[in-house]
Coordinates of C-alpha atoms and ligand atoms in Angstrom, one line a residue:
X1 CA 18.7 0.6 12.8
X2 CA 18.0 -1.3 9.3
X3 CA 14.5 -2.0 10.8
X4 CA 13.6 1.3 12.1
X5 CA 14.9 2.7 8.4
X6 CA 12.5 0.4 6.8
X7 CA 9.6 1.1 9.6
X8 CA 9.8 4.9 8.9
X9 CA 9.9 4.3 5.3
X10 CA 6.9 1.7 4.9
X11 CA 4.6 3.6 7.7
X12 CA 5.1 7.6 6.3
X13 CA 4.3 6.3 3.0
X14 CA 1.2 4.0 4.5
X15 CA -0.1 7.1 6.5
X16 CA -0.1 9.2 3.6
X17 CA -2.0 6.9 1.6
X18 CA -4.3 5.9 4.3
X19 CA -8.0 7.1 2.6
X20 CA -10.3 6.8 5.3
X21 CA -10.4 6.7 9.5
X22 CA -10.3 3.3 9.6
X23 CA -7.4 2.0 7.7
X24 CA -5.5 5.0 9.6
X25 CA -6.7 3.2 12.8
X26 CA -5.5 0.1 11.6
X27 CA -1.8 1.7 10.6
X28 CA -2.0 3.0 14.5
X29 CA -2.6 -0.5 15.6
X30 CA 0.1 -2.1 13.4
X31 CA 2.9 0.5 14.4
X32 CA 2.3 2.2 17.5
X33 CA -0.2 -0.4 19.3
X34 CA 0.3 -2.8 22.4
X35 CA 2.4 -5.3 19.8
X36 CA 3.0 -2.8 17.0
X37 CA 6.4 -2.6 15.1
X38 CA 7.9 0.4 16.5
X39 CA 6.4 -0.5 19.9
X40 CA 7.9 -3.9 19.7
X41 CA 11.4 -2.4 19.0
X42 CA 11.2 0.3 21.8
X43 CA 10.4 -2.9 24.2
X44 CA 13.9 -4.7 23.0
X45 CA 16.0 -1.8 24.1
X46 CA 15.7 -3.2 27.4
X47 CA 17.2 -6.2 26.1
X48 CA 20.1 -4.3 24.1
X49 CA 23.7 -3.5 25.5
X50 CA 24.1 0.2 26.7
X51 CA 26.1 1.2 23.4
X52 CA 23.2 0.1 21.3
X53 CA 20.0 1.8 23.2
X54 CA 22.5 4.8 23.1
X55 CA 22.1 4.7 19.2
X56 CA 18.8 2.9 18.9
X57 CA 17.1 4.4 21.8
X58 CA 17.1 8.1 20.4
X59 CA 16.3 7.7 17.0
X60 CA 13.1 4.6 18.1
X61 CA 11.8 7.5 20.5
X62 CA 12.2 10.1 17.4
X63 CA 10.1 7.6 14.9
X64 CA 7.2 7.4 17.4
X65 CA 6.6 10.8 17.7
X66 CA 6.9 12.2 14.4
X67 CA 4.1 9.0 13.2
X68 CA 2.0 9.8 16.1
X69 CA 2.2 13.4 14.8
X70 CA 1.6 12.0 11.4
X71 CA -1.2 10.1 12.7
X72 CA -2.6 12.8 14.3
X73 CA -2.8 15.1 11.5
X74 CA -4.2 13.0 9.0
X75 CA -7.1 12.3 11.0
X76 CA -7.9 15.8 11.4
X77 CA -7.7 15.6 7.1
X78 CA -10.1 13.1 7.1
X79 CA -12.1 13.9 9.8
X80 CA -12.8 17.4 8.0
X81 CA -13.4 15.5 4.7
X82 CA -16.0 13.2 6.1
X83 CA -18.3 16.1 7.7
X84 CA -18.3 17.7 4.4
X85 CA -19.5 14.8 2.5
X86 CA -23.3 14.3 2.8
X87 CA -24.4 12.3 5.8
X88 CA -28.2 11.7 5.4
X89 CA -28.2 10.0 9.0
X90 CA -27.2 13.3 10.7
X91 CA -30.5 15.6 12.0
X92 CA -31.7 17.9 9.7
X93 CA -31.5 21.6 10.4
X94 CA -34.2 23.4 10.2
X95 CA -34.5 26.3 8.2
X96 CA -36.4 29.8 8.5
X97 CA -38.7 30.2 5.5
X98 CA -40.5 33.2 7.3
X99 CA -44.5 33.5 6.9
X100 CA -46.6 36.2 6.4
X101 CA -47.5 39.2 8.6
X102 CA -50.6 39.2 10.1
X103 CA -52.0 41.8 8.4
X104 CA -51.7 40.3 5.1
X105 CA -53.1 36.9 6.4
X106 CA -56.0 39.1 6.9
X107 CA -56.3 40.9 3.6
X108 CA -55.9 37.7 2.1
X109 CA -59.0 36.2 3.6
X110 CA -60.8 39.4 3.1
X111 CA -59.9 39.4 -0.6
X112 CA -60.5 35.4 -1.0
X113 CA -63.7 36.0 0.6
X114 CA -65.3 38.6 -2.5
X115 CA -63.1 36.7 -5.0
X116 CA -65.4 33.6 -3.8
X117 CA -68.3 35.8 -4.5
X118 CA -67.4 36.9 -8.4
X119 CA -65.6 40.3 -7.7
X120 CA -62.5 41.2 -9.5
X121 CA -59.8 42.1 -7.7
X122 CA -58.1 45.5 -8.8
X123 CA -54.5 46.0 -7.9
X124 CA -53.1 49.0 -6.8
X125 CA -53.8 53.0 -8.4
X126 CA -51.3 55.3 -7.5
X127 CA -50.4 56.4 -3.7
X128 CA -49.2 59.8 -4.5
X129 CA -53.1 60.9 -5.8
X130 CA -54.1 64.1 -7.6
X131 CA -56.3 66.5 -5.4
X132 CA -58.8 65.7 -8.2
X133 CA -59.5 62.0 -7.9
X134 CA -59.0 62.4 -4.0
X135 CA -61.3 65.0 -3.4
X136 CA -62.8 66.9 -6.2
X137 CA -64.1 64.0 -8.4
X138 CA -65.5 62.4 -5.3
X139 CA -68.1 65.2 -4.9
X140 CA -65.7 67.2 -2.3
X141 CA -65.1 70.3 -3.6
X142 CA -62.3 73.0 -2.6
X143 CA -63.1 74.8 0.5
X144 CA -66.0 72.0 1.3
X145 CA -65.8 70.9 5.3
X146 CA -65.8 67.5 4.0
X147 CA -62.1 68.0 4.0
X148 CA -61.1 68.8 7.2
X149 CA -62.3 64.9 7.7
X150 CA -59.6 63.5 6.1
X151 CA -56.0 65.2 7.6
X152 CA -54.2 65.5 4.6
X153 CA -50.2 65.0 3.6
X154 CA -49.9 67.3 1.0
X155 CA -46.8 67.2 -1.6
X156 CA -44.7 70.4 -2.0
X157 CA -43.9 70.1 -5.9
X158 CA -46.8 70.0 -8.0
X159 CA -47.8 66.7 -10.5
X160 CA -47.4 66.9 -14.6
X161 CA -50.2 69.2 -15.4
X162 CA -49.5 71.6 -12.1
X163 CA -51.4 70.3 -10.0
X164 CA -51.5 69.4 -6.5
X165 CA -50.4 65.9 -5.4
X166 CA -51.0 64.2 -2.0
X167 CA -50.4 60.8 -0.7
X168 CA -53.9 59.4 -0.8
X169 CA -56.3 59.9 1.9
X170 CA -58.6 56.6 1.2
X171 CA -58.7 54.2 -2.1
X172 CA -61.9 55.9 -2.7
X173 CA -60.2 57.6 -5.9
X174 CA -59.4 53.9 -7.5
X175 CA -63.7 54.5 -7.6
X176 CA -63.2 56.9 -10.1
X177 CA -59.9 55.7 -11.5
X178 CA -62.1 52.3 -12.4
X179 CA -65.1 53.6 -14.2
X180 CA -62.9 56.1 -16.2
X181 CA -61.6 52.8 -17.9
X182 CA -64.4 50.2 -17.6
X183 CA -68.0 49.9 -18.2
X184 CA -70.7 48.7 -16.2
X185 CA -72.0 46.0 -14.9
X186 CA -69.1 44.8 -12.5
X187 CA -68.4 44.3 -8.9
X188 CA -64.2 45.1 -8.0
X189 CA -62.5 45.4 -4.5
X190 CA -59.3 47.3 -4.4
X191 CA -56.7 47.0 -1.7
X192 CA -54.2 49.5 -0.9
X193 CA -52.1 51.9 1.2
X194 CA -53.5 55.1 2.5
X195 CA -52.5 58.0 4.8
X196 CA -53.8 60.4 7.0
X197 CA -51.9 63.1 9.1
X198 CA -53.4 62.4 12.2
X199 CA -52.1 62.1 16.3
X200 CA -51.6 57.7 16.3
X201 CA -53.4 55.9 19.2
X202 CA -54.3 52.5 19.5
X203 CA -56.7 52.5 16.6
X204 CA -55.6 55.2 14.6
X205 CA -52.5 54.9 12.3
X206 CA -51.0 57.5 10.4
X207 CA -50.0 54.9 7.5
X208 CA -52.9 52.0 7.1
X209 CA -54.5 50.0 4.4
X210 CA -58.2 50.3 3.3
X211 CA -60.0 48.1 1.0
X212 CA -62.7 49.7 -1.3
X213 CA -65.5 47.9 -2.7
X214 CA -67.6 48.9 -5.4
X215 CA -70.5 47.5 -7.2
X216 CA -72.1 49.2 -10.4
X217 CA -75.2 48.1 -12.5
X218 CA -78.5 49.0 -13.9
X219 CA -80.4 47.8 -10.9
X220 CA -78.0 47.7 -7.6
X221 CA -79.7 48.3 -4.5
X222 CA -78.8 48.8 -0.5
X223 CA -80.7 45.2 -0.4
X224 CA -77.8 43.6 -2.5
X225 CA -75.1 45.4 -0.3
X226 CA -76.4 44.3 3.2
X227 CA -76.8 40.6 1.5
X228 CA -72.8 41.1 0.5
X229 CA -71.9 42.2 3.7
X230 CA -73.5 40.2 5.9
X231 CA -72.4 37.1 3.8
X232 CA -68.9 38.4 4.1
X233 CA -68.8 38.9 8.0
X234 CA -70.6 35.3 8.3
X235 CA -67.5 34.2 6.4
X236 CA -64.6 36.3 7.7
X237 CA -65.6 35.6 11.1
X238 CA -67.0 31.9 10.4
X239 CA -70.5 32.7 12.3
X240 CA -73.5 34.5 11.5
X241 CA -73.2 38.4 12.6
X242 CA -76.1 40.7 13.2
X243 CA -75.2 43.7 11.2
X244 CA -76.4 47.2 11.9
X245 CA -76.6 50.3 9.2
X246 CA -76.4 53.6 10.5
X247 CA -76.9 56.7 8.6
X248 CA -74.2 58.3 7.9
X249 CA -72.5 61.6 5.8
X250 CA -69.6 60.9 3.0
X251 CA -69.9 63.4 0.2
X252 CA -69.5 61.0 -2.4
X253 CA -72.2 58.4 -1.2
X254 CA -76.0 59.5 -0.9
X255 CA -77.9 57.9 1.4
X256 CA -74.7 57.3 3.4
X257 CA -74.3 54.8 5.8
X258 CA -71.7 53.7 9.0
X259 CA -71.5 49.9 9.2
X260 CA -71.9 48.1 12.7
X261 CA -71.3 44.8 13.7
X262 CA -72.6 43.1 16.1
X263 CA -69.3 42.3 18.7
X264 CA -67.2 39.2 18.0
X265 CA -66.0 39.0 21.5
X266 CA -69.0 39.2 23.6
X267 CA -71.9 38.9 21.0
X268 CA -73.6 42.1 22.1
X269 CA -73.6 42.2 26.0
X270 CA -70.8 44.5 25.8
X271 CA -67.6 44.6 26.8
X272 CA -64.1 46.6 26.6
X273 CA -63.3 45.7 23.1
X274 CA -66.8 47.6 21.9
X275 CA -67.1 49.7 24.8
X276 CA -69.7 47.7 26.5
X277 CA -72.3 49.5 23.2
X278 CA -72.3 45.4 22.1
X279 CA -71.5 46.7 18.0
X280 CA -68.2 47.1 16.2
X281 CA -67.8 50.1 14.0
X282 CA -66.3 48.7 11.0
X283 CA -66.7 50.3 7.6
X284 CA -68.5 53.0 5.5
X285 CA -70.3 52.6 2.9
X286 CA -73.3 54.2 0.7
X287 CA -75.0 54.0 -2.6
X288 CA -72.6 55.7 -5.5
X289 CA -73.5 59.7 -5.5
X290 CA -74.8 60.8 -8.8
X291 CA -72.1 63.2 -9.3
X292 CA -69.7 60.4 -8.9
X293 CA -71.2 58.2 -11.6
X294 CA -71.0 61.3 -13.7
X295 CA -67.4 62.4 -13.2
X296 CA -66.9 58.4 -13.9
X297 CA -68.3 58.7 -16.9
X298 CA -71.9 57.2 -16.4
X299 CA -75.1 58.2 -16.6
X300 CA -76.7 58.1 -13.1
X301 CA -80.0 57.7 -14.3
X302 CA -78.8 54.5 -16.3
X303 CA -76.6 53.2 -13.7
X304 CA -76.3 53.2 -9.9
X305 CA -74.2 51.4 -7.3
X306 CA -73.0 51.1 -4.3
X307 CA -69.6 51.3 -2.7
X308 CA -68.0 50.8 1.0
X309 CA -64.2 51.1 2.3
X310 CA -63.3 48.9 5.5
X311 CA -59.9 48.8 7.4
X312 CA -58.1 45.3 7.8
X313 CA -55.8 46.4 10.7
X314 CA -59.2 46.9 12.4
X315 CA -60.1 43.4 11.2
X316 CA -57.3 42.0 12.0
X317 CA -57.2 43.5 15.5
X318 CA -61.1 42.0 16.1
X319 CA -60.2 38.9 15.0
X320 CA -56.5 38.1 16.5
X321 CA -57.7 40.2 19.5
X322 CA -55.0 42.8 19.0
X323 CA -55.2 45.4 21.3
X324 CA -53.3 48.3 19.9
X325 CA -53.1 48.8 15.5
X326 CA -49.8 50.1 16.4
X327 CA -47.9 46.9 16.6
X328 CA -48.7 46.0 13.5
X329 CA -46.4 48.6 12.1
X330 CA -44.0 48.6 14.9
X331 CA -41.6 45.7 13.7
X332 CA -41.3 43.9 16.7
X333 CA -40.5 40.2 16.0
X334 CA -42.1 38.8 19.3
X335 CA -45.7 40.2 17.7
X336 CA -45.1 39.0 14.2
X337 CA -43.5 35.5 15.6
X338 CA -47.0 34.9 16.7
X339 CA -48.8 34.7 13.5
Ligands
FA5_1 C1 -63.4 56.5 4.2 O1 -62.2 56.5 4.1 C2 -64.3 56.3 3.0 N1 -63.5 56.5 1.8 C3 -65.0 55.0 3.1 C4 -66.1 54.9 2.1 C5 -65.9 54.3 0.9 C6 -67.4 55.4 2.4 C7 -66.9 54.2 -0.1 C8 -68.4 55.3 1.5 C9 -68.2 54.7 0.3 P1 -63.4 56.5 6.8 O2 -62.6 57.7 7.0 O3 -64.5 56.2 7.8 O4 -64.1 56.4 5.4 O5 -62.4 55.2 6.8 C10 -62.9 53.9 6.4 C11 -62.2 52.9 7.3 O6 -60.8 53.0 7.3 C12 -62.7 53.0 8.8 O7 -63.9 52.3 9.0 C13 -61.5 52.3 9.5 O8 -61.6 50.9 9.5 C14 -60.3 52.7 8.6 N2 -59.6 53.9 9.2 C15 -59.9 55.2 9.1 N3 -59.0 56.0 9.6 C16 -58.0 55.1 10.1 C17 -56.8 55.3 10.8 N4 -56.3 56.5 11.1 N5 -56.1 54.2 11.2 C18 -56.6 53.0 10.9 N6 -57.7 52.7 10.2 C19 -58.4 53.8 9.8

């Protein structure tokens, strides 16, 4: 009994102190394994008269389970311990940074592209627009047909000085915006967001993003805009593109022009992504009208320009071959997981 007393003693205090998952192993082995202490005394009962494994029986039993319980616990202790302590052998796990949506990879490269070629990017102008700089300074006037082009979300309460706000039907208006506060020569792109109240199909959007170019100096020509453009597509879509101008109608351009490309899927010979007409409708454009110039501020017989306004979801969906500019928008992970 003396040794059992001393047994408990020595191995409770040893288990408690035990600081890692080997020593406790160890305390196992000396008190509970094959030839351990307590083991070695449960084997002698069989030597021991009846009256003593009536006392000593019991209580050896007792000892054994309440340090393998002992046992048991403190491993879980240190167990728990060592997982929390930094293990630089264990797998990494690998974490979700995210990327970027396809649509702004595009914009990106479109706006790398003319930063490449010396133009200043602009940042923003404001999305709830004035009906001035949206219509009337771009050489639309009230009750022109010119309107009825672009379907427009108007706002119910009227802007500081009474008058009528809209969200932005192009980024045209950043034209104006620009020259109020700068002076020529210089050649900006500004991206943004626009909207247009229109029926959605799988190239219209009611909320899209445009990016307008514009180019004023004292000598600007169509010649340096085709050069610009055609350097751009050769970059954008890394080979050389036949580009087509078309003659076109935008109130605020004169001579205006429609922009073609020549397809990027079947080079011209024509197929269902251009209708099987072998060009790409991608962007309108013109030289600066006079009465633009003027409500920026310029004198149009000092200065001239030219300016275009292009769609990157249309981009984008030429060169990811996206079939629909709907999904961009639609927030369905197994589109954007692709990118
Ligand atoms: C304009 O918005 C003119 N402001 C462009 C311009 C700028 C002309 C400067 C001349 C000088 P348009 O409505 O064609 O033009 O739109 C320009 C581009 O925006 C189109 O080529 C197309 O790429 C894109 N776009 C137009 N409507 C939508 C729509 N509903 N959904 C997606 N993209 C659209």
């Amino acid at each position: 009994m003396d040794k059992l007393e001393q047994i408990k003693i020595a191995a409770e205090r040893e288990i408690k102190d035990a600081s890692n998952l080997k020593s406790l192993e160890d305390l196992r082995i000396k008190y509970l394994g094959r030839s351990g202490e307590l083991t070695m005394i449960l084997r002698s009962l069989a030597d021991m008269s009846l009256e003593e494994k009536k006392i000593v029986g019991p209580k050896a039993q007792a000892l054994r389970m309440e340090l393998d319980s002992m046992i048991t616990e403190k491993n879980k202790k240190l167990s728990e311990r060592k997982r929390s302590v930094l293990d630089v052998s264990r797998p990494g796990k690998k974490i979700k940074i995210g990327h970027l949506h396809p649509l702004s990879i595009v914009e990106k490269e479109i706006v790398d592209i003319f930063r490449s070629m010396s133009f200043s990017v602009i940042d923003g102008g404001p999305e709830v627009e004035t009906e001035y700089y949206n219509f009337d300074a771009l050489n639309i006037p009230k009750n022109h047909p010119a309107r009825e082009m672009h379907d427009t979300f108007w706002l119910e309460k009227l802007g500081n000085k009474n008058e009528r706000l809209l969200l932005r039907t192009h980024t045209s208006p950043m034209q104006i915006r620009y020259m109020e506060t700068h002076k020529p020569p210089f050649q900006i792109i500004v991206p943004g967001r626009v909207f247009r109240y229109e029926a959605t199909d799988a190239s219209h959007e009611i909320n899209f993003s445009q990016i307008e170019c514009l180019m004023v100096g004292k000598d600007v020509n169509l010649s340096n805009f085709k050069f610009i453009i055609e350097e751009f597509f050769a970059r954008l879509f890394k080979k050389k593109l036949t580009v087509r101008l078309r003659p076109s109608y935008f109130p605020f351009v004169e001579p205006g022009l429609e922009v073609d490309i020549q397809c990027v899927k079947c080079g011209g010979k024509g197929c269902n992504i251009c209708k099987d007409s072998g060009w790409l409708e991608v962007m309108g454009a013109g030289m600066v009208h006079p009465n633009v110039l003027k409500a920026g501020g310029y004198d149009p017989r000092e200065y001239q320009g030219f300016a275009f306004g292009v769609g990157p979801e249309r981009i984008a969906m030429l060169k990811y071959n996206i079939p629909d500019i709907r999904m961009f928008y639609g927030g369905d992970l197994r589109f954007i997981n692709q990118f």
